[in-house]
mmCIF file of C-alpha atoms in Angstrom:
data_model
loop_
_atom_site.group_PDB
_atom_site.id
_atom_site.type_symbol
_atom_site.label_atom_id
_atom_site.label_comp_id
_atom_site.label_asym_id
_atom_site.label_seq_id
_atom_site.Cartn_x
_atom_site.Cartn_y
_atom_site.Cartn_z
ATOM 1 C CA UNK A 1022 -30.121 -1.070 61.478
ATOM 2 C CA UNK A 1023 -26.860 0.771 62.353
ATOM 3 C CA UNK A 1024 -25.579 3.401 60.243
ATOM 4 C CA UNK A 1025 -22.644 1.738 59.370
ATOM 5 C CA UNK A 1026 -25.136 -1.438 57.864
ATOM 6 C CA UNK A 1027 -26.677 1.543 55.987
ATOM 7 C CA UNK A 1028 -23.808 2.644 54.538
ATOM 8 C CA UNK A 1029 -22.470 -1.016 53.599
ATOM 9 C CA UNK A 1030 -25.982 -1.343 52.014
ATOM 10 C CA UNK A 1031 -25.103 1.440 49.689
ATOM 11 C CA UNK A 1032 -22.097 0.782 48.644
ATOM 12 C CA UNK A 1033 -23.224 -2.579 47.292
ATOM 13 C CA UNK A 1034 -26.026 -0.961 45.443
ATOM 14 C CA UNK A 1035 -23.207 1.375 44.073
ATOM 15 C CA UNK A 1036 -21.197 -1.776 42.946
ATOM 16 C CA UNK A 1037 -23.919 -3.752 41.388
ATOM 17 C CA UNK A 1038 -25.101 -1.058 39.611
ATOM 18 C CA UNK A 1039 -21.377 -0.544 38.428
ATOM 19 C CA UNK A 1040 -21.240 -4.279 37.103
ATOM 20 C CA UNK A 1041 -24.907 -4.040 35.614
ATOM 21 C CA UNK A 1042 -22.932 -0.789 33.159
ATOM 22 C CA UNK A 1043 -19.579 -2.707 32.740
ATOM 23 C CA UNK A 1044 -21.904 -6.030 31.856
ATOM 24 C CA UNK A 1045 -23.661 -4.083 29.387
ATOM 25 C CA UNK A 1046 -21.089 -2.524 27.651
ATOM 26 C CA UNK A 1047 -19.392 -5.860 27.245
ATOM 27 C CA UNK A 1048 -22.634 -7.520 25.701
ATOM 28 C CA UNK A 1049 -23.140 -4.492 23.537
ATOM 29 C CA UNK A 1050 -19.122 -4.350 22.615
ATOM 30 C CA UNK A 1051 -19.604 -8.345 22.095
ATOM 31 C CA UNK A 1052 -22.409 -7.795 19.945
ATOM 32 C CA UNK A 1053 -21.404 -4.967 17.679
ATOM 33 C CA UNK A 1054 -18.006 -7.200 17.075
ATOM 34 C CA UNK A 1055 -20.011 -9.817 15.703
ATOM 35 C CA UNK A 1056 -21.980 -7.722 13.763
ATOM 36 C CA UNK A 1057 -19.091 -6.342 11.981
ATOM 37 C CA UNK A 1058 -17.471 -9.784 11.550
ATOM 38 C CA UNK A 1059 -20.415 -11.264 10.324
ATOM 39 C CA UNK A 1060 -20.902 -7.743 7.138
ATOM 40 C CA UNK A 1061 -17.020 -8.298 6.297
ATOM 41 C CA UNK A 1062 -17.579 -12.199 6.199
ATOM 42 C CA UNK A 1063 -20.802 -11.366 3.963
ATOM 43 C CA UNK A 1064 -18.981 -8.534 2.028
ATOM 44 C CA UNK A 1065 -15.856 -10.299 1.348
ATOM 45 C CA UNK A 1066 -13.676 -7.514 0.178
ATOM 46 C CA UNK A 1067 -11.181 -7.809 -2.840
ATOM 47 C CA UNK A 1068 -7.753 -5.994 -2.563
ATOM 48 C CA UNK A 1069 -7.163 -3.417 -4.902
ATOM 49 C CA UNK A 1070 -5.897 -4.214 -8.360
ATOM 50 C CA UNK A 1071 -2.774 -2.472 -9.629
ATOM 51 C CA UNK A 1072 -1.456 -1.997 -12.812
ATOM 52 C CA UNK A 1073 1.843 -0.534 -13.997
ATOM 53 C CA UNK A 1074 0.649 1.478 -17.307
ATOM 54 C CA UNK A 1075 4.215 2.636 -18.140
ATOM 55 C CA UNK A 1076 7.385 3.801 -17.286
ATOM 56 C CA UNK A 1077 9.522 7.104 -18.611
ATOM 57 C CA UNK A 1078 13.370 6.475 -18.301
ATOM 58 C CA UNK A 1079 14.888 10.033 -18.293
ATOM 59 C CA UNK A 1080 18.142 8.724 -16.796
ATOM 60 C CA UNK A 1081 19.695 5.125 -16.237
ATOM 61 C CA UNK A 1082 23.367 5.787 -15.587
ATOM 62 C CA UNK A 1083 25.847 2.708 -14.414
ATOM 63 C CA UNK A 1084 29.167 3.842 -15.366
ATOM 64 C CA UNK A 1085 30.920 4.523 -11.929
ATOM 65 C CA UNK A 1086 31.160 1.385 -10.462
ATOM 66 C CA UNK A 1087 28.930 0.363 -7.708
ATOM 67 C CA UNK A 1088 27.056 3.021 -7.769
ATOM 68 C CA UNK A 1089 23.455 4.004 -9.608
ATOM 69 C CA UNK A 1090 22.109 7.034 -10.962
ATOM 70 C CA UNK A 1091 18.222 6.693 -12.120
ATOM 71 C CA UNK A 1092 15.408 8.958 -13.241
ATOM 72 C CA UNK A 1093 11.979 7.908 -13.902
ATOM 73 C CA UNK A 1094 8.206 8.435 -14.239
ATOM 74 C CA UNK A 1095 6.042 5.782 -13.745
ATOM 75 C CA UNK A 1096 2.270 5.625 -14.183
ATOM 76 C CA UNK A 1097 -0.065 3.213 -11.978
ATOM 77 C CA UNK A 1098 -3.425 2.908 -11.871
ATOM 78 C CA UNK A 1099 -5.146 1.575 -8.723
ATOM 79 C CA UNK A 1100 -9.022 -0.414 -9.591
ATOM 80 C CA UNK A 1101 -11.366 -0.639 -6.015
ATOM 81 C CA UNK A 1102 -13.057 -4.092 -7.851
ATOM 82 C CA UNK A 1103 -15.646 -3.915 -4.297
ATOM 83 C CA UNK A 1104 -18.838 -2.766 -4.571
ATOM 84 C CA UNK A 1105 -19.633 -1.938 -1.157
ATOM 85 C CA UNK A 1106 -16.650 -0.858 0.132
ATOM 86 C CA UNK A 1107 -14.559 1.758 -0.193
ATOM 87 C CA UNK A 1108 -10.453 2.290 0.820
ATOM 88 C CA UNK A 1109 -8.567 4.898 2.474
ATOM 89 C CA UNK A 1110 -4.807 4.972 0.835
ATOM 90 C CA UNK A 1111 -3.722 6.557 4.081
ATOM 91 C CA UNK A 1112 0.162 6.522 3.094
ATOM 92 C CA UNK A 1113 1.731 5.052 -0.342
ATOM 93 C CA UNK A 1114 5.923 5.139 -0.791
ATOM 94 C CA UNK A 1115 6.855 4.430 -4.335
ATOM 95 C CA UNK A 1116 10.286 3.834 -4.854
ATOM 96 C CA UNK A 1117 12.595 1.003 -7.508
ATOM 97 C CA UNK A 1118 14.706 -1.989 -6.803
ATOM 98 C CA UNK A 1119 17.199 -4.031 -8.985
ATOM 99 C CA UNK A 1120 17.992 -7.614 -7.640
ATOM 100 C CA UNK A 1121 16.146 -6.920 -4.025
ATOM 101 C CA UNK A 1122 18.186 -3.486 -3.598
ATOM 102 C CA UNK A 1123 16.437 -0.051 -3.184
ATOM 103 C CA UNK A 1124 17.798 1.975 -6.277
ATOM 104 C CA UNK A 1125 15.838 5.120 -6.127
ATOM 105 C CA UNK A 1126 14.224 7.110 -2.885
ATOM 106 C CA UNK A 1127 10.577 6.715 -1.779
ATOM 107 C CA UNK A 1128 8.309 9.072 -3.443
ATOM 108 C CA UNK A 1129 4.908 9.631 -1.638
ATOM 109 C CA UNK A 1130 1.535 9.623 -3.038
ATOM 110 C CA UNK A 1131 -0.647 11.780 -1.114
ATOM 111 C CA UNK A 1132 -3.346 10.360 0.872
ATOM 112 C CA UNK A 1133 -6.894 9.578 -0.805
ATOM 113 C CA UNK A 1134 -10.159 7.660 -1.002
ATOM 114 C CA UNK A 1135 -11.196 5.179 -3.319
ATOM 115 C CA UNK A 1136 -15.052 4.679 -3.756
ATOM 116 C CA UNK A 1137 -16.926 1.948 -4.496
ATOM 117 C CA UNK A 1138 -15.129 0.373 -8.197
ATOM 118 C CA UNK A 1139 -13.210 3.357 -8.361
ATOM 119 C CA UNK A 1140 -10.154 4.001 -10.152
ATOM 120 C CA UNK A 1141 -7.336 6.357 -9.130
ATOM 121 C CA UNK A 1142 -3.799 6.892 -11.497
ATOM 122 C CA UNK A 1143 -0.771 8.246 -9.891
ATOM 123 C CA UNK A 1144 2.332 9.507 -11.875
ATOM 124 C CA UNK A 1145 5.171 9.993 -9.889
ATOM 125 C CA UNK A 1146 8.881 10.851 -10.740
ATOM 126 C CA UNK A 1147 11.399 8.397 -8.896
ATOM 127 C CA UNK A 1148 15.048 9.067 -8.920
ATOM 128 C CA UNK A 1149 18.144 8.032 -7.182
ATOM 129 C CA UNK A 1150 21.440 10.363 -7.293
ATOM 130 C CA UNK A 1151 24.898 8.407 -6.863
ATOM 131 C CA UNK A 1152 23.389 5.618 -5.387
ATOM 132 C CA UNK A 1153 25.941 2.790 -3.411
ATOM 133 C CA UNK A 1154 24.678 -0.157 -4.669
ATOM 134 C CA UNK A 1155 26.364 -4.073 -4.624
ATOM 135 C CA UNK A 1156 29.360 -4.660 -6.370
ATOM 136 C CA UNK A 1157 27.699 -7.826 -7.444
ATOM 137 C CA UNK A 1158 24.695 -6.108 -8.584
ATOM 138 C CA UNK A 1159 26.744 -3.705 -10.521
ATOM 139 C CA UNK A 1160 28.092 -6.384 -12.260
ATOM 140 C CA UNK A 1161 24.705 -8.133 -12.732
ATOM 141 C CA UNK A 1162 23.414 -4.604 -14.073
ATOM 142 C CA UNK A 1163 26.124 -4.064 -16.663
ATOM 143 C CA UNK A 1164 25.306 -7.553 -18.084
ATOM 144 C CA UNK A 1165 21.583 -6.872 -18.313
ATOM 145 C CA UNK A 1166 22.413 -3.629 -20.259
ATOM 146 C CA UNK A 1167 24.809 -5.625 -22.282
ATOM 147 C CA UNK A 1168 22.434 -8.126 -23.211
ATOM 148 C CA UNK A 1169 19.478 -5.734 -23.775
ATOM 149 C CA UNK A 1170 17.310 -5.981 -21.085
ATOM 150 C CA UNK A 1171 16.876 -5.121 -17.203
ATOM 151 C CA UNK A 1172 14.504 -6.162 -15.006
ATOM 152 C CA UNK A 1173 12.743 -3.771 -12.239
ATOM 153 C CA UNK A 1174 10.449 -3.658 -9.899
ATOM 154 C CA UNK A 1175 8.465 -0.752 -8.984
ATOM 155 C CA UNK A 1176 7.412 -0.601 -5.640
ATOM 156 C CA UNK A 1177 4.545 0.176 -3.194
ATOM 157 C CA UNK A 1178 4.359 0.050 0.369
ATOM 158 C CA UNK A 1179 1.579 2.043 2.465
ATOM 159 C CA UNK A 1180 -1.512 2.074 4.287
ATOM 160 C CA UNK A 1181 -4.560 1.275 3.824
ATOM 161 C CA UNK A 1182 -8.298 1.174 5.555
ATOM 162 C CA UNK A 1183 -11.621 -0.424 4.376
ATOM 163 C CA UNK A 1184 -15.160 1.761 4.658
ATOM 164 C CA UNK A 1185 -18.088 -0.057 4.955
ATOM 165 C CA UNK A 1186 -21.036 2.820 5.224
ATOM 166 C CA UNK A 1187 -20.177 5.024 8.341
ATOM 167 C CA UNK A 1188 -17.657 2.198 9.977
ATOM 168 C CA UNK A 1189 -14.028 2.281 8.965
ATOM 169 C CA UNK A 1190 -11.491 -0.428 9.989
ATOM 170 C CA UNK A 1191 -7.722 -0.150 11.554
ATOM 171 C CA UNK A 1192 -4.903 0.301 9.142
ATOM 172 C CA UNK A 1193 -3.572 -2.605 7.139
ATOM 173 C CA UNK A 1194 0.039 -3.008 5.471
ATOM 174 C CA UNK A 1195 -0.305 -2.650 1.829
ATOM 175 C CA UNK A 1196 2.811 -4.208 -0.145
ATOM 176 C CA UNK A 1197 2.408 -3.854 -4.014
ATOM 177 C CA UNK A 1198 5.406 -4.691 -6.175
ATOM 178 C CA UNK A 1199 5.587 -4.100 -10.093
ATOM 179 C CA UNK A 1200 7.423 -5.930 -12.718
ATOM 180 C CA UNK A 1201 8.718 -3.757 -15.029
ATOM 181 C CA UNK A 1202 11.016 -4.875 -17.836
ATOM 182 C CA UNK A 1203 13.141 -2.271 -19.572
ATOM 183 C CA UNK A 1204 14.914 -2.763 -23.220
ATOM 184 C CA UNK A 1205 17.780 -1.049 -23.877
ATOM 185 C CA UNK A 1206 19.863 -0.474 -27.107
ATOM 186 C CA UNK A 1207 18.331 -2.181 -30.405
ATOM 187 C CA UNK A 1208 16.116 -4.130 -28.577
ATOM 188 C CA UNK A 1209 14.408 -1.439 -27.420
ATOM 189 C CA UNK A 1210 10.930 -1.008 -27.442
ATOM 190 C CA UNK A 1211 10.628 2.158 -25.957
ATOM 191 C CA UNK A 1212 9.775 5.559 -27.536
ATOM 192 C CA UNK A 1213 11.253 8.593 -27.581
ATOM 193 C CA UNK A 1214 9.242 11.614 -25.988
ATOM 194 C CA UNK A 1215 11.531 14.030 -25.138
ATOM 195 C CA UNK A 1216 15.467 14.863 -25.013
ATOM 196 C CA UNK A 1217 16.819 12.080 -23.676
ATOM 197 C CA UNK A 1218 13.652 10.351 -22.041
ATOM 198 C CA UNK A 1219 11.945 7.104 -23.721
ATOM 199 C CA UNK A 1220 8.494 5.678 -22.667
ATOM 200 C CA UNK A 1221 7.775 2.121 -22.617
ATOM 201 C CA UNK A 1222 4.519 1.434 -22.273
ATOM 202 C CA UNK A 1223 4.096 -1.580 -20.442
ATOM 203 C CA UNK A 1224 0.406 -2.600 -18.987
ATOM 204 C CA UNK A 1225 1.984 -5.056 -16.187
ATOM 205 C CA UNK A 1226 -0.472 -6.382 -13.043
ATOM 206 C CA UNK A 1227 1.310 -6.173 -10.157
ATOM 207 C CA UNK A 1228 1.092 -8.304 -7.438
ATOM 208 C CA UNK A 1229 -0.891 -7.108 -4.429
ATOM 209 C CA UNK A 1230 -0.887 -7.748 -0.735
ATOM 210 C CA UNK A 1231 -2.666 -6.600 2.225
#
């Protein structure tokens, strides 16, 4: 045999031993996949359930025309219902609309971890200074204060991952959105806690997505 046929010889050696690894790493990839599909399939995980406990109006100002100033502090409480898994809020903006227009900035909850049935509660100020908002919604919004009652929603988009024992999963949009339904004048049913500032306490679900 020539040395050239010797060094063919071990250059297929080197190439079948290189498929051998790359076959093996698919068939162990392949079956850790299923694995994982099969526990989340078993598991079944439940999005979180939000509630929107209250909300503290400390200012809610429409007299310049098309434009919005807003104050508030609202308190949400987030409920893990899974008992095997936990979640990873990785990023949560809170912020208000009125009639599918942001009103206030985002707010940002800082990042945690929700164990097993775990509840967290967040209260974070939102506020909007001179906001432009629709001339149509302007209008809209001095009717609703006319006639007693205006309709937000509080909002929540973020992050969020699932734990199941030591493996964690990819990010997932997180879109939570709030009713929240505030009385003003002598239908109010809000009370008074500080100069200028009522609470109405409220106890809405929100409506969750992931």
């Amino acid at each position: 045999m020539s040395s050239k046929d010797c060094g063919n010889h071990g250059h297929k050696k080197r190439r079948e031993r290189i498929r051998r690894c790359c076959a093996g790493l698919l068939i162990f990839n392949f079956i850790l996949l299923v694995t994982i599909l099969i526990i989340w399939a078993i598991l079944q995980p439940s999005k979180p359930r939000f509630i929107l406990q209250d909300v503290t109006v400390y200012n809610f100002n429409n007299t310049v025309p098309n434009v919005f100033s807003s104050s508030f502090q609202v308190t949400i409480s987030s409920r893990n219902p899974n008992e095997k898994l936990g979640i990873y809020y990785d990023k949560l903006d809170v912020y208000a609309t009125y009639r599918a227009q942001q009103i206030t900035f985002s707010t940002l909850i800082p990042p945690t971890y929700q164990g097993h049935k775990d509840v967290n509660i967040w209260s974070p100020f939102i506020y909007g200074t001179n906001v432009p908002i629709a001339p149509y919604n302007s209008i809209a919004l001095g009717q609703d204060q006319a006639a007693g009652t205006v309709l937000l929603l509080i909002k929540i988009d973020g992050r969020v991952r699932w734990k199941i024992g030591t493996f964690i999963t990819g990010k997932y949009h997180l879109y939570v959105r709030c009713p929240a339904f505030i009385t003003l004048g002598a239908k109010t049913t809000g009370i008074v806690v500080g100069e200028n500032a009522v609470k109405y306490q409220l106890v809405q679900r929100c409506k969750v997505s992931v």
